[in-house]
Structure formats: structure tokens, C-alpha cells
Amino acid sequence: MSITPAFSCPDTFYDSFERKDGDKGSTHYCPGCGHGHVHKYIAEALHDFGVKDRTVLVNPVGCSVFAYYYFDVGNIQVPHGRCPAAATGVKRAHPDAIVLGYQGDGDLAAIGGNEIMQAANRGENITIFFVNNAIYGMTGGQMAPTTPVDMRTTTSPLGRHVQNEGFPIKVCELLNALTAPYYLERVAVGDNKNNTRARKAIRKAIGNQIENKGFSLVEILSPCPTGWKMQPVDAAAWTIASMTQVFPLGVVRDGHDHDLGHPRYRQATPLEKIPEILGIKGDGQEPALPDRGRSIEEQRIKIAGFGGQGVLLMGVVVAQAGMLSGRHVSWMPSYGPEMRGGTAYASVTVSDEEIGSPLIQHPTALVAMNGPSLERFGRDVVPGGTIFYNSSLIPEGPKRADVHVVAVAASEVADRLGNPKVANMVMLGAMLAHDIGVSKEAIVAALPAAVKAHAQLIELNRKAIDAGIEAAKGAPAGA
């Protein structure tokens, strides 16, 4: 005789928590913590609605940081407070996804206060579960924006005083002042009656998103025995008896008659249309470049100078050329607040392998368009690397004997060409006289996309590149 179980764990929970260290059959939460109840009700709802494979859980740093140990759904972890912004991005990129945010009070009501307000104000069709235990639970029980008046914490040992710390923030009431939110409710976990109401509210909030009704937030008052320094039974009782006096339970808003004036989410743009929209659509033919397929060593290039010298554009051209050559590339700019004259530099990596980080600490090649850039980055170049410097503005080159040094009077060459702004292309040509992982043909092919706003200058840039190649051939060099 076979026995069919009447009850089982929802398939949205893993059968065994293999990602977790230690006991694979229990969570990392403290005994009596409310997160376990909330996790269970979310998992049940996702299972019953049949949306497991559509669900993305977004959770920030906090006690629930390891929620991906337990939920067999998509997961994105984000920094403190950034959950609503990340959830918005996921939902807009994947309108059919069921996007759940899971945040604590120290996260949502403090550093994430603006994030949640803006997402609610836009009426994003996402669901936020806001677990309010009145403290920063993970970091030692410090006072949070929701800590009740007179409650003692590690950072308010004499209790919260309104004259100094103000009143606890009531998130549901705050968001209710906005026009766009669809559903706001506050519930609690701590006894059977309230647990049942919490389960119902969680299901409703997820159902609202499935039905495309808009922004839903459920605030869940939750015990934290460890942070409150109570026994689990006492913490559960205090949640119901005391926290509800500060944060009244109930539905704050359920539905609205407001017309947002536009479809909640536009039809996702087909991928094949994106190049056309961005103005980078070509003829579909890859250029026949001589270096396509050639194996190279990874090139980590730092290009630095004053703002206005075109150092960021140089990086764009090299990165674009690398892509045209079928290589992995990264380009990361850095510049000061000044419109012109401040320090600017670009970090460009060209590689046959995937690139782990766009940051470059030790470049294989440095292009210094001015003295401060050479002084700042010259010591970072790897032994055996190359330093290209603009000798028009840098009278004395680097003293290192363990690198190749190429001096090019880029500014003077640009002046002879009739436009001092092409000194960057002169220096780019000098780089091409050495192996930087891309060919001259690739650089020239990259110019139209890189300088499309100034197409009339493409020919001058080509001449500057050729002039730079010639200048580098006769340039003083050292090693």
C-alpha cells in the first residue's frame, strides 16, 4: 500500500540547505526569530500560485542575507537599502517575473528610505516584505529608525528619547501619503492568530503582483529574542503586546482608483532592435581585420591626462577596436569634477579571456599625457611594461630602468597637423607602433563609432594616428 503525504515542504524551499555551512536541515536564524515564519509563508504562496520559476528574490545585507540558502528561486543580493532600485530594474527588464524584495527596518527605513519611497511613488509592480524588529538585528542590536520610544538598545542604553532621536518611523503610514501604492498592510508574527493574518497578507501581496495591480508592501512586526535579550516566548509576547501599540496592525491601503496614465510596463525592446535605437547599427558584416583570431597576452592599459585632452576617448577607441577584433574588453573612466583641466584617466583591458574586473592596479602600458599623470601612475606599471609619455608637456621622462619608455612630442605633432586636440590620436598611433593587442586597422575601423558626433574629423584623426606611428619609430626609447 502506498501512502501519499498530505503535507510536504513547498518546492520553493530546498529539501536540504546545501549552500549553508554546518547543519543542512536548519536555518541560520536564532531560535524564536520571526524570519522563519515569514520565509515559510512566502514559500507556500509561491508554491500555491505556481510562480516559482518566475520569481526573483532581492535581498540586501542583513539577517536575511543568506535567504538564497533556502529559497529555490532566482536571487539577487544588493547593498544596504538598494533593494527597491534593484527590484525595479529586474521588473522592468523582465515584466513577467515575480519580483520580491525582502528588507529589514534598519535597511528599508534608514539608508534605504529614499529608495523605498521613490519605488512606491512610481507604483512599481513589485512586492516588498518589510520585517520590522525595531533594531539592527545582525550587527548587535543597535537603535533603528523604528525603535520605539524609551526602548533600550546597545546604542541607546538609556532608551530612545524623542528630544534626541525623534519618533519611530511608521513606514506604512508614510507611504500611504503617496498616490501610487496599491496595497499597504501591517501584520505581526508571534501567536497563531497574528501568524494567520500575516500569512494571508503575504499571499495577497504576491497575488497583487501576479495580477499586475502595482506596488504592494507588507510590514511584518517580528520578534528578535537575541537582539532584545529575551527568551523566545517572551519576545513573541512582547511583539504582540508592545510593538503593536506603536505600530497599529491592519490594512492601511487596499487598492486605489488612480489612473497612472500609462501602461505599467512597456513591451520589452527586442534585442535585435537595441543597436538601431542606440544608433550603432552597422551592416551586419564584421570587418576583415588581420588580428582577428590572433592570440594575445592580456593588455591592461591606463591612459591619463588633463580633462579635455581626450584620454577617455582614447580608451573608447581602444576598447571598440578590441571588440571588433573579437576580444574581451573593459573600459572604465575616472575624472574629477572639473569640466576642463582636472585629472582624468581611462582603464582599458583587452584580453582573449573573460575579464574579472575593470579596475587596473598594475598596467602593462601607461599613456601619460601630462606630468602629474606620469608621476601618479608611472610607478604602477609592471616590470617589462611600456610607458608612453607626451614629451611636449613632460620635459623629463621616467627614471625606471625596468620598463620600456617611449617619448612622443604628441602636442607638437598635433599642432603641425593644424589641430592641437588630436594629440590624443597622435599618442594612440605611437601605441600602435608597439603591441597593445589591437591593430591599426581595428583602430581605424573603430573611429566612426567612437567619434560619430564629429564625423568630419575622422580623416584628421587617421592622419594623426599615422603621424603618431611615424613619430614613435624615431622616438627616443629606453628600457
XYZ file of C-alpha atoms in Angstrom:
479
model
C 0.000 0.000 0.000
C 1.387 3.398 -0.980
C 0.994 6.403 1.249
C 0.529 9.851 -0.248
C 1.686 12.555 2.140
C -0.990 15.129 2.858
C 1.555 17.773 3.754
C 5.027 18.451 2.441
C 7.575 21.212 2.192
C 6.786 23.602 -0.692
C 9.042 23.109 -3.687
C 10.176 26.714 -3.355
C 12.321 25.572 -0.400
C 15.347 23.374 -0.968
C 14.997 19.921 0.566
C 18.455 20.348 2.061
C 20.280 23.627 2.555
C 23.496 22.574 0.827
C 24.842 26.115 0.482
C 24.805 26.545 4.245
C 27.707 25.580 6.467
C 27.043 23.141 9.279
C 23.608 21.596 9.752
C 21.944 21.325 6.334
C 18.498 20.805 7.812
C 18.050 24.017 9.781
C 18.314 27.716 9.032
C 20.894 30.123 10.444
C 18.267 32.160 12.281
C 18.196 32.376 16.078
C 15.555 30.389 17.996
C 12.338 32.402 18.134
C 13.270 34.695 15.235
C 10.347 35.768 13.077
C 12.167 35.347 9.769
C 11.389 31.624 9.730
C 7.632 32.271 9.746
C 7.911 34.888 7.011
C 10.083 32.629 4.841
C 7.579 29.810 5.236
C 4.573 31.925 4.233
C 6.372 33.327 1.184
C 7.461 29.846 0.077
C 3.934 28.465 0.480
C 2.409 31.289 -1.533
C 4.889 30.963 -4.391
C 4.269 27.218 -4.486
C 0.485 27.559 -4.439
C 0.485 30.261 -7.127
C 2.798 28.144 -9.293
C 5.230 31.002 -9.936
C 8.437 29.504 -8.543
C 10.284 29.604 -11.860
C 9.250 33.228 -12.465
C 10.311 34.519 -9.067
C 13.346 36.667 -8.278
C 14.068 37.392 -4.625
C 16.049 40.575 -3.992
C 17.543 40.882 -0.529
C 20.196 43.183 0.921
C 22.721 42.781 3.703
C 21.064 41.870 6.985
C 19.900 38.852 8.946
C 18.217 37.533 5.793
C 21.370 37.918 3.701
C 21.539 34.132 3.329
C 17.957 33.712 2.118
C 19.378 32.129 -1.033
C 20.364 29.164 1.151
C 16.695 28.305 1.474
C 14.637 29.621 -1.460
C 14.868 27.710 -4.729
C 14.142 30.814 -6.804
C 16.176 33.448 -8.592
C 18.143 35.633 -6.209
C 19.962 38.953 -6.351
C 21.854 40.284 -3.356
C 22.259 44.037 -3.070
C 23.945 46.554 -0.750
C 22.100 48.077 2.187
C 18.948 49.925 1.154
C 19.209 49.279 -2.582
C 16.615 46.519 -2.801
C 13.774 48.622 -4.335
C 16.090 50.035 -7.008
C 17.411 46.603 -7.981
C 13.911 45.116 -7.881
C 12.700 47.898 -10.170
C 15.435 47.107 -12.666
C 14.634 43.398 -12.659
C 10.900 44.001 -13.073
C 11.330 46.457 -15.914
C 13.778 44.195 -17.720
C 11.599 41.118 -17.095
C 7.971 42.269 -16.723
C 6.730 38.691 -16.356
C 8.978 37.991 -13.376
C 7.563 37.960 -9.857
C 9.984 40.239 -8.037
C 10.044 40.146 -4.250
C 12.034 42.487 -2.029
C 12.888 41.323 1.476
C 14.144 44.063 3.806
C 14.661 44.801 7.473
C 13.847 48.014 9.297
C 17.463 49.108 9.674
C 17.775 48.668 5.922
C 14.493 49.917 4.462
C 13.724 52.728 6.900
C 17.281 54.069 7.246
C 19.744 54.020 4.355
C 17.025 52.751 2.020
C 14.369 55.287 2.963
C 14.587 57.236 -0.279
C 14.764 54.057 -2.367
C 11.517 52.654 -0.986
C 9.732 55.992 -1.191
C 10.642 56.508 -4.842
C 9.715 52.954 -5.870
C 6.370 53.281 -4.095
C 5.788 56.700 -5.625
C 6.309 55.240 -9.102
C 3.864 52.454 -8.355
C 6.355 49.771 -9.362
C 4.661 46.404 -9.730
C 6.861 44.752 -7.117
C 6.200 43.240 -3.698
C 8.182 44.308 -0.636
C 8.230 42.378 2.635
C 9.400 44.699 5.387
C 10.450 42.813 8.529
C 10.352 45.255 11.446
C 12.012 44.053 14.651
C 12.786 47.586 15.885
C 16.587 47.189 15.882
C 19.588 46.420 13.712
C 19.499 42.708 14.434
C 22.538 41.445 12.544
C 25.083 43.952 13.833
C 24.418 43.832 17.553
C 21.011 45.272 18.385
C 21.585 48.964 17.738
C 18.774 51.512 17.636
C 16.962 51.624 14.291
C 14.564 54.176 12.759
C 11.694 52.034 14.059
C 12.927 51.598 17.637
C 10.060 52.549 19.999
C 10.425 55.477 22.389
C 12.195 54.511 25.654
C 13.347 51.147 24.229
C 16.902 50.363 25.276
C 19.391 49.171 22.683
C 23.176 48.922 22.508
C 23.312 52.469 21.132
C 20.515 53.856 23.302
C 21.297 52.312 26.709
C 19.064 54.863 28.445
C 16.260 54.389 25.955
C 15.194 56.259 22.838
C 14.409 59.894 23.600
C 12.283 61.916 21.210
C 14.237 65.082 22.012
C 17.399 63.478 20.680
C 16.466 60.667 18.283
C 12.935 61.618 17.306
C 9.988 59.277 16.977
C 9.969 55.825 15.361
C 9.138 55.919 11.661
C 5.839 54.353 10.621
C 6.593 53.179 7.111
C 3.093 52.128 6.045
C 1.615 55.456 7.102
C 4.450 57.320 5.409
C 3.931 55.519 2.096
C 0.182 55.967 2.382
C 0.734 59.687 1.790
C 1.781 58.814 -1.775
C -0.654 58.402 -4.651
C 0.668 55.320 -6.422
C 0.979 52.455 -3.880
C -1.735 49.830 -4.297
C -1.573 47.754 -1.127
C -0.091 48.535 2.304
C -0.689 46.387 5.376
C 0.973 45.867 8.742
C 0.844 42.456 10.394
C 2.787 40.628 13.099
C 4.153 37.180 13.844
C 4.125 35.950 17.415
C 0.952 33.948 18.026
C -1.367 31.789 15.947
C -3.962 34.468 15.259
C -1.449 37.000 14.044
C 0.578 34.410 12.157
C -2.542 33.504 10.188
C -3.174 37.150 9.328
C 0.453 37.565 8.264
C 0.204 34.523 6.011
C -2.929 35.953 4.389
C -1.345 39.371 3.806
C 1.792 37.857 2.269
C -0.292 35.808 -0.150
C -2.360 38.840 -1.074
C 0.714 40.966 -1.778
C 2.190 38.340 -4.089
C -1.178 37.850 -5.779
C -1.408 41.589 -6.438
C 1.802 41.457 -8.426
C 0.682 38.417 -10.386
C -2.449 40.391 -11.324
C -0.331 43.469 -12.211
C -2.060 45.671 -9.657
C 1.002 47.648 -8.642
C 3.161 48.325 -5.620
C 2.494 46.217 -2.525
C 4.248 46.359 0.841
C 3.600 44.209 3.876
C 5.203 45.367 7.120
C 5.708 42.445 9.485
C 6.370 43.095 13.169
C 8.775 40.352 14.144
C 10.439 39.169 17.365
C 14.220 39.294 17.776
C 14.983 37.398 21.007
C 18.755 37.737 20.704
C 18.742 41.448 19.927
C 16.133 42.177 22.569
C 17.895 39.924 25.118
C 14.710 37.966 25.794
C 13.643 34.357 25.783
C 11.829 33.386 22.537
C 8.432 33.065 24.228
C 8.814 36.449 25.913
C 9.959 38.082 22.658
C 6.913 36.767 20.800
C 4.615 38.063 23.527
C 6.342 41.485 23.591
C 5.901 41.794 19.828
C 2.143 41.421 20.120
C 1.661 43.312 23.376
C 4.075 46.231 22.965
C 5.117 46.745 19.357
C 1.537 46.806 18.156
C 0.904 49.768 20.464
C 3.461 51.758 18.474
C 2.715 50.229 15.093
C -1.039 49.505 14.822
C -1.907 46.391 12.852
C -4.242 46.389 9.900
C -4.734 47.309 6.272
C -3.537 50.837 5.592
C -4.495 50.788 1.918
C -6.050 48.175 -0.340
C -6.492 49.358 -3.902
C -6.976 52.776 -5.449
C -8.831 54.424 -8.297
C -5.842 56.341 -9.611
C -5.011 56.045 -13.287
C -1.238 56.130 -13.653
C -1.752 57.353 -17.210
C 0.413 54.785 -18.978
C 0.846 51.034 -19.259
C 2.654 49.813 -16.168
C 5.473 48.380 -18.226
C 6.116 48.888 -21.880
C 6.751 45.982 -24.167
C 10.335 44.873 -23.707
C 12.506 46.022 -26.594
C 13.649 43.108 -28.792
C 17.396 42.645 -28.532
C 17.860 42.996 -32.278
C 16.365 46.499 -32.132
C 18.746 47.832 -29.485
C 21.688 48.641 -31.832
C 19.335 50.619 -34.069
C 17.871 52.542 -31.122
C 21.352 53.354 -29.832
C 22.467 54.485 -33.264
C 25.166 51.843 -33.587
C 23.554 49.645 -36.198
C 26.002 48.547 -38.853
C 25.675 46.499 -41.999
C 25.937 43.261 -40.075
C 29.322 42.485 -41.590
C 32.290 42.135 -39.295
C 35.374 43.904 -40.649
C 38.107 41.665 -42.014
C 40.798 42.556 -39.512
C 44.258 40.995 -39.680
C 44.431 40.428 -35.906
C 41.081 38.629 -35.604
C 41.837 35.198 -34.217
C 45.400 36.095 -33.236
C 46.248 35.081 -29.690
C 47.443 37.918 -27.455
C 48.615 38.413 -23.918
C 46.217 40.399 -21.778
C 46.786 44.127 -22.193
C 45.990 46.342 -19.209
C 46.275 49.929 -20.402
C 45.908 53.090 -18.344
C 45.526 56.357 -20.279
C 45.814 59.522 -18.190
C 45.987 63.285 -18.598
C 44.119 66.526 -18.082
C 40.393 66.711 -18.714
C 39.966 67.953 -22.275
C 42.969 66.049 -23.663
C 40.760 63.261 -24.974
C 42.103 60.495 -22.751
C 38.660 58.948 -22.218
C 38.072 58.941 -25.979
C 41.374 57.151 -26.490
C 40.149 54.441 -24.153
C 36.849 54.163 -26.001
C 38.634 53.741 -29.338
C 40.969 51.043 -27.991
C 38.070 49.171 -26.363
C 35.947 49.414 -29.515
C 38.871 48.147 -31.581
C 39.262 45.241 -29.206
C 35.607 44.299 -29.640
C 35.920 44.494 -33.418
C 38.898 42.150 -33.103
C 36.741 39.600 -31.308
C 38.319 40.076 -27.900
C 37.016 40.637 -24.391
C 37.348 44.270 -23.355
C 36.560 46.571 -20.469
C 36.673 50.364 -20.290
C 36.296 52.337 -17.098
C 36.628 56.138 -16.940
C 37.611 58.242 -13.961
C 37.613 62.009 -13.875
C 37.428 64.895 -11.456
C 34.549 67.354 -11.069
C 36.145 69.979 -13.303
C 34.736 70.392 -16.813
C 38.223 71.019 -18.184
C 41.683 70.812 -16.699
C 41.039 68.260 -13.952
C 42.668 64.867 -13.781
C 41.127 62.164 -15.956
C 42.103 58.637 -16.832
C 40.684 55.574 -18.511
C 41.418 51.950 -17.681
C 41.182 49.611 -20.675
C 41.707 45.855 -20.675
C 41.932 43.821 -23.889
C 42.091 40.061 -23.437
C 41.402 36.695 -25.016
C 39.862 35.610 -21.701
C 36.910 36.920 -19.724
C 37.824 39.958 -17.619
C 37.112 39.685 -13.912
C 37.302 43.379 -13.043
C 37.650 46.649 -14.978
C 39.961 48.004 -12.277
C 43.643 48.158 -13.209
C 46.138 48.410 -10.388
C 49.269 47.449 -12.325
C 49.002 48.345 -16.031
C 51.074 46.695 -18.723
C 51.093 50.035 -20.550
C 50.701 53.621 -19.375
C 49.936 56.611 -21.581
C 50.786 59.836 -19.749
C 49.622 62.991 -21.497
C 50.917 65.267 -18.729
C 53.413 65.341 -15.883
C 51.023 64.717 -12.964
C 49.747 61.551 -14.667
C 53.259 60.209 -15.144
C 54.117 60.965 -11.542
C 50.934 59.356 -10.244
C 50.845 56.165 -12.309
C 54.416 55.664 -13.558
C 55.439 53.562 -10.577
C 52.473 51.194 -11.045
C 53.492 49.833 -14.471
C 54.569 46.194 -14.325
C 58.259 45.424 -14.931
C 58.698 44.867 -18.652
C 55.721 47.102 -19.417
C 55.713 50.256 -21.526
C 55.316 53.923 -20.621
C 54.300 56.285 -23.428
C 54.589 59.945 -22.464
C 53.877 63.248 -24.156
C 57.309 64.873 -24.221
C 55.748 68.151 -25.378
C 54.384 68.648 -21.861
C 56.703 66.365 -19.887
C 60.310 67.560 -20.210
C 61.792 64.700 -18.205
C 60.719 61.091 -18.609
C 60.530 58.318 -16.028
C 63.725 57.088 -14.388
C 62.715 53.438 -14.202
C 65.118 51.026 -15.869
C 62.797 48.007 -15.795
C 60.210 49.306 -18.303
C 60.212 50.374 -21.942
C 59.876 54.130 -22.336
C 58.570 55.843 -25.477
C 58.675 59.641 -25.662
C 56.482 61.286 -28.303
C 56.007 65.036 -28.757
C 52.294 64.468 -29.325
C 51.195 68.065 -28.788
C 53.794 69.412 -31.228
C 52.823 66.869 -33.889
C 49.154 67.782 -33.426
C 49.987 71.480 -33.833
C 51.700 70.731 -37.139
C 48.559 68.911 -38.273
C 46.573 72.071 -37.555
C 44.520 70.918 -34.563
C 46.033 70.544 -31.074
C 43.073 68.412 -29.975
C 44.307 65.411 -31.986
C 47.328 64.966 -29.719
C 45.455 62.025 -28.238
C 45.268 60.333 -31.653
C 48.963 61.014 -32.206
C 49.695 59.199 -28.967
C 47.325 56.414 -29.974
C 49.364 55.989 -33.154
C 52.526 55.796 -31.067
C 50.948 52.980 -29.092
C 50.215 51.119 -32.337
C 53.923 51.106 -33.132
C 54.081 48.621 -30.254
C 51.821 45.643 -29.490
C 48.791 46.779 -27.491
C 46.549 43.881 -28.515
C 44.805 45.637 -31.418
C 45.908 46.573 -34.923
C 45.881 49.868 -36.784
C 43.109 48.501 -38.980
C 40.979 47.792 -35.908
C 41.620 51.285 -34.514
C 40.652 52.922 -37.814
C 37.537 50.738 -38.043
C 36.575 51.811 -34.516
C 36.783 55.553 -35.205
C 33.343 56.076 -36.829
C 31.507 54.632 -33.822
C 33.724 56.396 -31.290
C 33.583 59.886 -32.842
C 30.246 59.681 -34.646
C 29.264 63.126 -33.334
C 32.269 64.605 -35.172
C 32.387 62.534 -38.326
C 34.107 65.362 -40.188
C 37.185 64.807 -38.015
C 37.638 61.118 -38.801
C 40.086 61.768 -41.632
C 42.142 64.144 -39.478
C 42.215 61.525 -36.728
C 43.514 58.963 -39.217
C 46.295 61.324 -40.241
C 47.135 61.925 -36.593
C 47.353 58.179 -35.970
C 49.724 57.763 -38.932
C 51.806 60.683 -37.696
C 51.985 59.098 -34.254
C 53.200 55.810 -35.705
C 55.986 57.638 -37.560
C 56.863 59.713 -34.511
C 57.165 56.599 -32.362
C 59.560 54.991 -34.831
C 62.023 57.809 -34.326
C 61.220 58.438 -30.687
C 63.891 58.115 -28.019
C 63.312 54.877 -26.155
C 64.722 53.290 -23.075
C 64.406 50.085 -21.149
